[in-house]
Amino acid sequence: MAIITLTHHKKDIKMKVKQLTIYKQAKIVEMTDANNQYYIALFYKNKFINAKKLNAIQLQSFLKTSFTYGTQYSSTNPLTRMFLSNNKKYRVSSSNQMFQNLKEKYTDIEMLYVLSMFDNFLDNKKITALCKKIFYQYRRNGQMKTAYRTIINYVQIRPHDRFAKDMLHHMDFQKYQDAYQQFDKMVAKWEDTLYIEAAAANHINSKTAINQLLHYYNKEERWFDALAFSYQLFKKQIPPFDPNELDHFEALLDKFKCPDIAASFWEELLKLDPMSDRILLKLSENQANKAIISTILVTDNKEQLEAFERALLNVDGEVLLQYKQELFSYILTSFHDNRPKMEELVHFCMKKLLQYISVTEILDYLGQSELAITTKLRNMKQLEQNPDQQFALGEIYFHLEQYDKAIKCFEWEMELSPDDQKPLQYLQKCYMALGDKKTAKNYQDLLINISSRPKTS
């Protein structure tokens, strides 16, 4: 579970992350403390601004709008994990301190923009009063375009503010209204980046806007924003994905130096484009074999047999156990024209799964298929039901590397024939294979003891 650390009054507080919401330039992290009290941490352009205890959500607040129209990611999603991967501590400040910090860091327009994101926690009348103060100051100075910019960016955050809505449609600003309605032209000229970025979500189909925005993120070195935007674009696309876009995405992932999270991203992309050779290759490089097997089995992808085989031979039985039913069916149908390979893979899966499921269950999954391994399994099933054939069954289990099951068979045989050295020899080999040298030595000593006894006539 993702954890975020807040520092309040010089005290560190560990918070459990519940969800990340991305909306416009804001990142909102929902979290709970040890007493299950709810909090949010708000970031602007990936910079931490402040954290607030959340008692209620006002209907017309930016917080409510973000949760309604923003994109949510769970605490386990790779995007959330990447966003919090720097493991920083974030200092909580009072509302007055926050206001002073914003005034020092940003222009008046941007300061108002960010401050308004906290309208759920602040006096809305004071926010509107601040908006009026900034707006009229520009207007009195004859800076009409800047005055309009103040209002149109402000309503991106507080669209219900009556004063701002009235000013937007004032006849003094008609020419600016017309310019802002031509979004592609604004993007081409790259005017008012604050507004363009905020409004970009409404123009996700504009190739010009997409390219310019990604260029802007790269120029500003806002790698997470570029990553999140690219990831969102992939989720809206119809595969196959453009190789150049995958190249760009890989380059962004490399910026973070988090290979485990990067592998999780490729797993998510494979779900969206399960036929992609490029994505499968990246997952193979990251040894994400479970994801490869899962996706290929779920989609019944017959085009990626090499990737499937490579992944299959590098996973343990617990992974195969999750897909046991689909697994044998897929191998029998996909490798039907390559019988030696089919036999090899079925044999491999059987060896991995026998420690978890019965011979009878494996036979059920293989159905009526006539394979060499099927004959062996049927023989094992008969031997299991015959107490006098446990030594023969133990030998089969031993050669299948099922040492725990083989041990039970040889121990049974040893009780029936205590002077027979063969069960002891196998028991010694089984424990050596399991790495239990002490028990193996005990059986070795027992063998020596038995062999040194005088033979009775």
Coordinates of C-alpha atoms in Angstrom, one line a residue:
M1 CA 0.0 0.0 0.0
A2 CA 1.3 3.5 -0.9
I3 CA 2.2 5.7 2.0
I4 CA 2.7 9.5 2.1
T5 CA 4.3 11.4 5.0
L6 CA 3.0 14.7 6.1
T7 CA 4.9 17.0 8.5
H8 CA 2.7 19.1 10.8
H9 CA 4.0 21.1 13.7
K10 CA 7.4 19.3 13.3
K11 CA 5.7 15.9 13.7
D12 CA 5.7 13.3 10.9
I13 CA 2.4 11.7 10.1
K14 CA 2.1 8.5 8.0
M15 CA -0.9 8.5 5.7
K16 CA -2.3 5.6 3.7
V17 CA -3.0 6.6 0.1
K18 CA -6.4 5.7 -1.2
Q19 CA -6.6 7.3 -4.6
L20 CA -5.0 9.8 -6.9
T21 CA -7.1 12.1 -9.0
I22 CA -5.7 14.1 -11.9
Y23 CA -7.7 17.1 -13.1
K24 CA -6.4 20.0 -15.1
Q25 CA -3.0 20.9 -13.4
A26 CA -4.0 19.5 -10.1
K27 CA -3.1 16.2 -8.5
I28 CA -5.3 15.3 -5.5
V29 CA -4.1 12.5 -3.3
E30 CA -6.8 11.1 -1.0
M31 CA -5.5 9.5 2.2
T32 CA -6.3 8.4 5.7
D33 CA -4.5 8.7 9.0
A34 CA -4.2 6.0 11.8
N35 CA -7.6 7.0 13.0
N36 CA -9.2 6.6 9.5
Q37 CA -9.7 10.4 9.3
Y38 CA -9.8 11.5 5.7
Y39 CA -7.4 14.0 4.2
I40 CA -6.4 15.3 0.8
A41 CA -3.1 16.6 -0.4
L42 CA -3.2 18.9 -3.4
F43 CA -0.3 19.3 -5.8
Y44 CA -0.1 21.9 -8.6
K45 CA 2.0 21.0 -11.6
N46 CA 3.4 18.2 -9.3
K47 CA 4.5 20.7 -6.6
F48 CA 3.0 20.1 -3.2
I49 CA 0.8 23.0 -2.1
N50 CA -1.0 21.9 1.0
A51 CA -2.9 19.1 2.8
K52 CA -6.3 19.5 4.4
K53 CA -8.6 17.4 6.6
L54 CA -11.7 16.5 4.6
N55 CA -14.9 16.6 6.6
A56 CA -17.3 17.3 3.8
I57 CA -17.3 18.1 0.0
Q58 CA -19.1 21.2 -1.1
L59 CA -21.2 20.6 -4.2
Q60 CA -19.8 23.5 -6.3
S61 CA -16.2 23.2 -5.1
F62 CA -13.2 22.5 -7.2
L63 CA -12.7 19.3 -5.2
K64 CA -16.2 18.0 -6.1
T65 CA -15.6 18.9 -9.8
S66 CA -12.2 17.1 -9.8
F67 CA -13.7 13.9 -8.3
T68 CA -16.6 14.1 -10.9
Y69 CA -14.6 14.9 -14.0
G70 CA -11.1 14.0 -13.2
T71 CA -9.3 10.7 -13.8
Q72 CA -9.0 8.5 -10.8
Y73 CA -6.2 6.0 -10.1
S74 CA -6.1 3.5 -7.2
S75 CA -3.2 3.5 -4.8
T76 CA -1.8 0.4 -6.5
N77 CA -2.0 1.8 -10.0
P78 CA 1.5 2.4 -11.5
L79 CA 0.7 6.1 -12.1
T80 CA 0.0 6.6 -8.4
R81 CA 3.0 4.7 -7.4
M82 CA 5.2 6.7 -9.8
F83 CA 3.8 10.0 -8.6
L84 CA 4.7 9.1 -5.0
S85 CA 8.0 7.3 -5.8
N86 CA 10.3 10.1 -4.5
N87 CA 9.2 9.3 -0.9
K88 CA 9.3 13.0 0.1
K89 CA 7.9 14.5 3.3
Y90 CA 5.3 17.3 2.7
R91 CA 5.0 20.1 5.2
V92 CA 1.4 21.1 6.0
S93 CA 0.8 24.9 6.4
S94 CA -2.0 27.1 7.6
S95 CA -4.2 28.8 5.0
N96 CA -2.6 32.1 5.7
Q97 CA 0.9 30.7 5.2
M98 CA -0.2 28.9 2.1
F99 CA -1.6 32.3 0.7
Q100 CA 1.7 34.0 1.4
N101 CA 3.7 31.2 -0.2
L102 CA 1.6 31.3 -3.3
K103 CA 2.0 35.1 -3.6
E104 CA 5.8 34.7 -3.4
K105 CA 6.0 31.9 -6.0
Y106 CA 3.4 32.9 -8.7
T107 CA 2.0 35.7 -10.7
D108 CA -1.3 37.1 -9.4
I109 CA -3.3 35.2 -12.1
E110 CA -1.7 31.9 -11.3
M111 CA -1.7 32.5 -7.5
L112 CA -5.5 33.1 -7.7
Y113 CA -5.8 30.0 -9.9
V114 CA -4.1 27.7 -7.4
L115 CA -5.7 29.3 -4.3
S116 CA -9.1 28.8 -5.8
M117 CA -8.5 25.0 -5.9
F118 CA -8.9 25.1 -2.1
D119 CA -12.4 26.7 -2.2
N120 CA -13.7 23.6 -0.4
F121 CA -11.7 24.8 2.7
L122 CA -11.7 28.6 2.3
D123 CA -14.2 31.4 2.6
N124 CA -15.6 31.7 -0.9
K125 CA -16.4 35.3 -0.5
K126 CA -12.8 36.1 0.2
I127 CA -11.7 34.2 -2.9
T128 CA -14.2 36.2 -5.1
A129 CA -13.0 39.4 -3.5
L130 CA -9.4 38.6 -4.4
C131 CA -10.5 37.8 -7.9
K132 CA -12.2 41.2 -8.2
K133 CA -9.2 43.0 -6.8
I134 CA -6.8 41.5 -9.3
F135 CA -9.2 41.8 -12.2
Y136 CA -10.0 45.5 -11.5
Q137 CA -6.4 46.4 -11.0
Y138 CA -5.5 45.1 -14.5
R139 CA -8.6 46.8 -16.0
R140 CA -7.9 50.2 -14.4
N141 CA -4.4 50.0 -15.8
G142 CA -5.8 49.4 -19.3
Q143 CA -4.5 45.8 -19.4
M144 CA -7.7 44.5 -20.8
K145 CA -6.3 41.3 -22.2
T146 CA -4.6 40.4 -18.9
A147 CA -7.9 41.3 -17.0
Y148 CA -9.7 38.8 -19.3
R149 CA -7.0 36.2 -18.7
T150 CA -7.6 36.6 -15.0
I151 CA -11.3 35.8 -15.3
I152 CA -11.2 33.1 -17.9
N153 CA -8.5 31.1 -16.0
Y154 CA -10.3 31.7 -12.7
V155 CA -13.6 30.1 -14.1
Q156 CA -11.6 27.0 -15.1
I157 CA -11.5 26.4 -11.4
R158 CA -14.6 28.2 -10.2
P159 CA -17.1 28.0 -13.0
H160 CA -20.1 28.9 -10.8
D161 CA -18.7 32.3 -9.6
R162 CA -21.4 34.8 -10.7
F163 CA -19.1 37.8 -10.9
A164 CA -16.6 36.0 -13.1
K165 CA -19.4 34.7 -15.4
D166 CA -20.8 38.2 -15.8
M167 CA -17.4 39.6 -16.7
L168 CA -16.6 36.9 -19.2
H169 CA -19.6 38.0 -21.3
H170 CA -19.0 41.8 -20.9
M171 CA -18.9 43.6 -24.2
D172 CA -15.5 45.1 -23.4
F173 CA -14.0 41.6 -23.8
Q174 CA -15.8 40.5 -27.0
K175 CA -12.6 40.2 -29.1
Y176 CA -10.9 38.1 -26.5
Q177 CA -13.9 35.8 -26.2
D178 CA -13.7 35.1 -29.9
A179 CA -9.9 34.4 -29.7
Y180 CA -10.3 32.0 -26.8
Q181 CA -13.1 30.1 -28.7
Q182 CA -10.5 29.2 -31.4
F183 CA -8.6 26.7 -29.4
D184 CA -6.3 25.4 -32.2
K185 CA -5.2 28.9 -33.1
M186 CA -4.4 29.6 -29.5
V187 CA -2.4 26.4 -29.3
A188 CA -0.5 27.3 -32.6
K189 CA 0.4 30.7 -31.2
W190 CA 0.9 29.1 -27.7
E191 CA -0.8 31.9 -25.9
D192 CA -1.9 31.6 -22.3
T193 CA -0.4 28.3 -21.4
L194 CA -2.3 28.2 -18.1
Y195 CA -5.6 28.2 -20.0
I196 CA -4.4 25.9 -22.8
E197 CA -3.3 23.2 -20.3
A198 CA -6.5 23.5 -18.3
A199 CA -8.7 23.2 -21.4
A200 CA -6.7 20.5 -23.1
A201 CA -8.9 17.7 -21.7
N202 CA -11.8 19.0 -23.8
H203 CA -9.6 18.9 -27.0
I204 CA -8.1 15.4 -26.6
N205 CA -8.8 14.7 -30.3
S206 CA -6.7 17.6 -31.5
K207 CA -3.4 16.3 -32.7
T208 CA -2.0 19.8 -32.7
A209 CA -3.0 20.3 -29.0
I210 CA -1.6 16.9 -28.0
N211 CA 1.8 17.5 -29.7
Q212 CA 2.2 21.0 -28.4
L213 CA 1.2 20.0 -24.8
L214 CA 3.7 17.1 -24.8
H215 CA 6.4 19.4 -26.2
Y216 CA 5.5 21.9 -23.4
Y217 CA 5.8 19.3 -20.7
N218 CA 9.1 18.1 -22.0
K219 CA 10.4 21.7 -22.2
E220 CA 9.3 22.3 -18.6
E221 CA 10.8 18.9 -17.6
R222 CA 7.4 18.0 -16.2
W223 CA 8.0 14.3 -16.8
F224 CA 5.2 13.0 -14.7
D225 CA 2.6 15.2 -16.5
A226 CA 4.0 14.0 -19.9
L227 CA 3.8 10.4 -18.6
A228 CA 0.2 10.8 -17.2
F229 CA -1.0 12.5 -20.4
S230 CA 0.6 9.8 -22.6
Y231 CA -0.9 7.0 -20.5
Q232 CA -4.3 8.6 -20.7
L233 CA -4.0 8.9 -24.5
F234 CA -3.2 5.2 -24.7
K235 CA -6.3 4.3 -22.7
K236 CA -8.4 6.3 -25.2
Q237 CA -6.8 4.8 -28.4
I238 CA -7.8 1.9 -30.4
P239 CA -4.8 -0.5 -30.8
P240 CA -2.4 -1.2 -32.3
F241 CA -0.4 1.6 -30.7
D242 CA 2.0 3.8 -32.7
P243 CA 5.6 2.5 -32.2
N244 CA 6.8 6.1 -32.0
E245 CA 4.4 6.8 -29.2
L246 CA 5.6 3.7 -27.4
D247 CA 9.2 4.9 -27.9
H248 CA 8.3 8.2 -26.3
F249 CA 6.5 6.5 -23.4
E250 CA 9.5 4.3 -22.8
A251 CA 11.8 7.3 -22.7
L252 CA 9.5 9.0 -20.1
L253 CA 9.6 5.8 -17.9
D254 CA 13.4 5.9 -18.0
K255 CA 13.4 9.3 -16.5
F256 CA 12.1 7.9 -13.2
K257 CA 14.6 5.1 -12.7
C258 CA 11.9 2.8 -11.2
P259 CA 12.1 -0.5 -13.1
D260 CA 9.4 -2.2 -11.1
I261 CA 6.8 0.5 -11.7
A262 CA 7.9 0.7 -15.3
A263 CA 7.1 -3.0 -15.7
S264 CA 3.7 -2.4 -14.2
F265 CA 3.0 0.2 -16.8
W266 CA 3.9 -2.2 -19.6
E267 CA 1.5 -4.7 -18.0
E268 CA -1.3 -2.1 -18.1
L269 CA -0.5 -1.3 -21.8
L270 CA -0.5 -5.0 -22.7
K271 CA -4.1 -5.2 -21.4
L272 CA -5.0 -2.5 -23.9
D273 CA -3.0 -3.9 -26.8
P274 CA -2.5 -7.6 -26.2
M275 CA -1.1 -8.2 -29.7
S276 CA 1.8 -5.8 -29.4
D277 CA 5.2 -7.5 -30.0
R278 CA 6.9 -4.4 -28.6
I279 CA 5.0 -4.4 -25.3
L280 CA 5.5 -8.2 -24.9
L281 CA 9.3 -7.7 -25.5
K282 CA 9.4 -5.0 -22.8
L283 CA 7.6 -7.3 -20.4
S284 CA 10.0 -10.2 -21.3
E285 CA 13.0 -7.9 -20.6
N286 CA 11.4 -7.1 -17.2
Q287 CA 10.6 -10.8 -16.6
A288 CA 6.9 -9.9 -16.1
N289 CA 6.1 -13.5 -17.1
K290 CA 2.8 -13.7 -15.1
A291 CA 1.4 -10.7 -17.0
I292 CA 2.4 -12.2 -20.3
I293 CA 0.8 -15.6 -19.6
S294 CA -2.4 -14.0 -18.1
T295 CA -3.0 -11.7 -21.1
I296 CA -2.3 -14.3 -23.7
L297 CA -4.6 -16.8 -22.0
V298 CA -7.4 -14.4 -21.4
T299 CA -7.3 -13.1 -24.9
D300 CA -6.6 -16.5 -26.4
N301 CA -3.9 -14.9 -28.5
K302 CA -2.5 -17.5 -30.9
E303 CA -0.1 -15.1 -32.5
Q304 CA 2.4 -14.9 -29.6
L305 CA 3.4 -18.5 -29.1
E306 CA 7.1 -17.8 -28.6
A307 CA 6.4 -15.2 -26.0
F308 CA 4.0 -17.5 -24.3
E309 CA 6.5 -20.4 -24.2
R310 CA 9.3 -18.1 -23.0
A311 CA 7.2 -16.8 -20.2
L312 CA 5.7 -20.2 -19.3
L313 CA 9.2 -21.8 -18.8
N314 CA 10.1 -19.0 -16.3
V315 CA 7.2 -19.0 -13.8
D316 CA 6.5 -21.1 -10.8
G317 CA 3.6 -23.4 -10.1
E318 CA 1.6 -20.9 -8.0
V319 CA 1.2 -18.7 -11.1
L320 CA 0.2 -21.6 -13.3
L321 CA -2.3 -22.7 -10.6
Q322 CA -4.3 -19.5 -11.2
Y323 CA -4.8 -20.4 -14.9
K324 CA -4.8 -24.2 -14.7
Q325 CA -8.1 -24.6 -16.7
E326 CA -7.2 -22.2 -19.5
L327 CA -3.6 -23.3 -19.5
F328 CA -3.9 -26.9 -20.8
S329 CA -6.7 -26.0 -23.2
Y330 CA -4.5 -23.2 -24.7
I331 CA -1.5 -25.5 -25.1
L332 CA -3.5 -28.3 -26.7
T333 CA -5.1 -26.1 -29.3
S334 CA -2.3 -23.6 -30.0
F335 CA 0.5 -26.2 -30.4
H336 CA -1.6 -28.8 -32.1
D337 CA 0.6 -28.7 -35.2
N338 CA 3.8 -29.1 -33.2
R339 CA 3.2 -32.3 -31.2
P340 CA 6.7 -32.5 -29.6
K341 CA 6.4 -29.0 -28.3
M342 CA 2.9 -29.7 -27.0
E343 CA 4.2 -32.8 -25.2
E344 CA 7.1 -30.7 -23.7
L345 CA 4.9 -27.9 -22.4
V346 CA 2.2 -30.2 -21.0
H347 CA 4.9 -32.2 -19.3
F348 CA 6.4 -29.0 -17.9
C349 CA 3.0 -27.8 -16.6
M350 CA 2.2 -31.1 -15.0
K351 CA 5.5 -31.1 -13.1
K352 CA 4.8 -27.6 -11.8
L353 CA 1.2 -28.3 -10.9
L354 CA 1.4 -31.8 -9.3
Q355 CA 2.4 -30.2 -5.9
Y356 CA -0.9 -28.3 -5.9
I357 CA -3.5 -30.5 -7.7
S358 CA -4.2 -34.2 -8.1
V359 CA -3.4 -36.5 -11.0
T360 CA -7.1 -36.9 -11.6
E361 CA -7.6 -33.1 -11.9
I362 CA -4.8 -32.8 -14.5
L363 CA -6.3 -35.7 -16.5
D364 CA -9.6 -33.9 -16.5
Y365 CA -8.0 -30.8 -17.9
L366 CA -6.3 -32.9 -20.6
G367 CA -9.6 -34.5 -21.6
Q368 CA -9.4 -37.1 -24.4
S369 CA -6.0 -36.0 -25.7
E370 CA -3.7 -39.0 -26.4
L371 CA -0.2 -37.9 -25.2
A372 CA 2.6 -39.9 -23.8
I373 CA 2.2 -37.9 -20.6
T374 CA -1.5 -38.8 -20.5
T375 CA -0.6 -42.5 -20.4
K376 CA 1.9 -41.9 -17.6
L377 CA -0.8 -40.0 -15.6
R378 CA -3.3 -42.8 -16.0
N379 CA -0.7 -45.3 -14.8
M380 CA 0.0 -43.0 -11.8
K381 CA -3.7 -42.9 -11.0
Q382 CA -3.9 -46.7 -10.9
L383 CA -0.8 -46.9 -8.7
E384 CA -2.2 -44.4 -6.3
Q385 CA -5.1 -46.7 -5.6
N386 CA -2.8 -49.8 -5.0
P387 CA -1.0 -49.8 -1.6
D388 CA 1.4 -52.5 -2.9
Q389 CA 2.6 -50.3 -5.7
Q390 CA 3.8 -47.3 -3.7
F391 CA 7.5 -47.9 -4.6
A392 CA 6.7 -47.7 -8.4
L393 CA 4.6 -44.6 -7.8
G394 CA 7.4 -43.0 -5.7
E395 CA 9.9 -43.6 -8.6
I396 CA 7.6 -41.7 -11.0
Y397 CA 7.2 -38.8 -8.5
F398 CA 11.0 -38.7 -8.0
H399 CA 11.7 -38.4 -11.8
L400 CA 9.0 -35.7 -12.0
E401 CA 10.8 -33.9 -9.1
Q402 CA 7.8 -34.2 -6.8
Y403 CA 10.0 -35.0 -3.9
D404 CA 7.5 -34.5 -1.1
K405 CA 5.1 -36.9 -2.7
A406 CA 7.8 -39.4 -3.5
I407 CA 9.0 -39.3 0.1
K408 CA 5.5 -40.4 1.3
C409 CA 5.6 -43.3 -1.1
F410 CA 9.0 -44.5 -0.1
E411 CA 8.3 -44.1 3.6
W412 CA 5.2 -46.3 3.1
E413 CA 7.4 -48.9 1.3
M414 CA 10.1 -48.7 4.0
E415 CA 7.5 -49.6 6.7
L416 CA 6.4 -52.6 4.6
S417 CA 10.0 -53.8 3.8
P418 CA 12.3 -52.3 6.5
D419 CA 15.3 -54.3 5.2
D420 CA 14.9 -53.2 1.6
Q421 CA 17.7 -50.7 0.7
K422 CA 16.0 -49.3 -2.4
P423 CA 13.4 -47.1 -0.6
L424 CA 16.2 -45.8 1.7
Q425 CA 18.4 -44.9 -1.3
Y426 CA 15.5 -42.9 -2.8
L427 CA 14.7 -41.2 0.5
Q428 CA 18.3 -40.1 0.8
K429 CA 18.2 -38.7 -2.8
C430 CA 14.9 -37.0 -2.1
Y431 CA 16.1 -35.1 0.9
M432 CA 19.4 -34.2 -0.8
A433 CA 17.3 -32.7 -3.7
L434 CA 15.3 -30.8 -1.2
G435 CA 18.4 -29.4 0.4
D436 CA 17.8 -31.2 3.7
K437 CA 21.4 -32.5 4.2
K438 CA 20.9 -33.5 7.8
T439 CA 18.0 -35.9 7.1
A440 CA 19.7 -37.2 3.9
K441 CA 22.8 -38.0 6.1
N442 CA 20.5 -39.9 8.6
Y443 CA 19.2 -42.1 5.8
Q444 CA 22.8 -42.5 4.4
D445 CA 23.9 -43.8 7.9
L446 CA 20.8 -46.1 8.0
L447 CA 21.8 -47.5 4.6
I448 CA 25.3 -48.2 5.9
N449 CA 24.0 -49.8 9.0
I450 CA 21.6 -52.1 7.1
S451 CA 24.2 -53.1 4.5
S452 CA 26.7 -53.9 7.3
R453 CA 24.3 -56.3 9.0
P454 CA 25.2 -60.0 8.7
K455 CA 22.9 -61.7 6.2
T456 CA 20.6 -64.4 7.7
S457 CA 20.4 -67.7 5.8

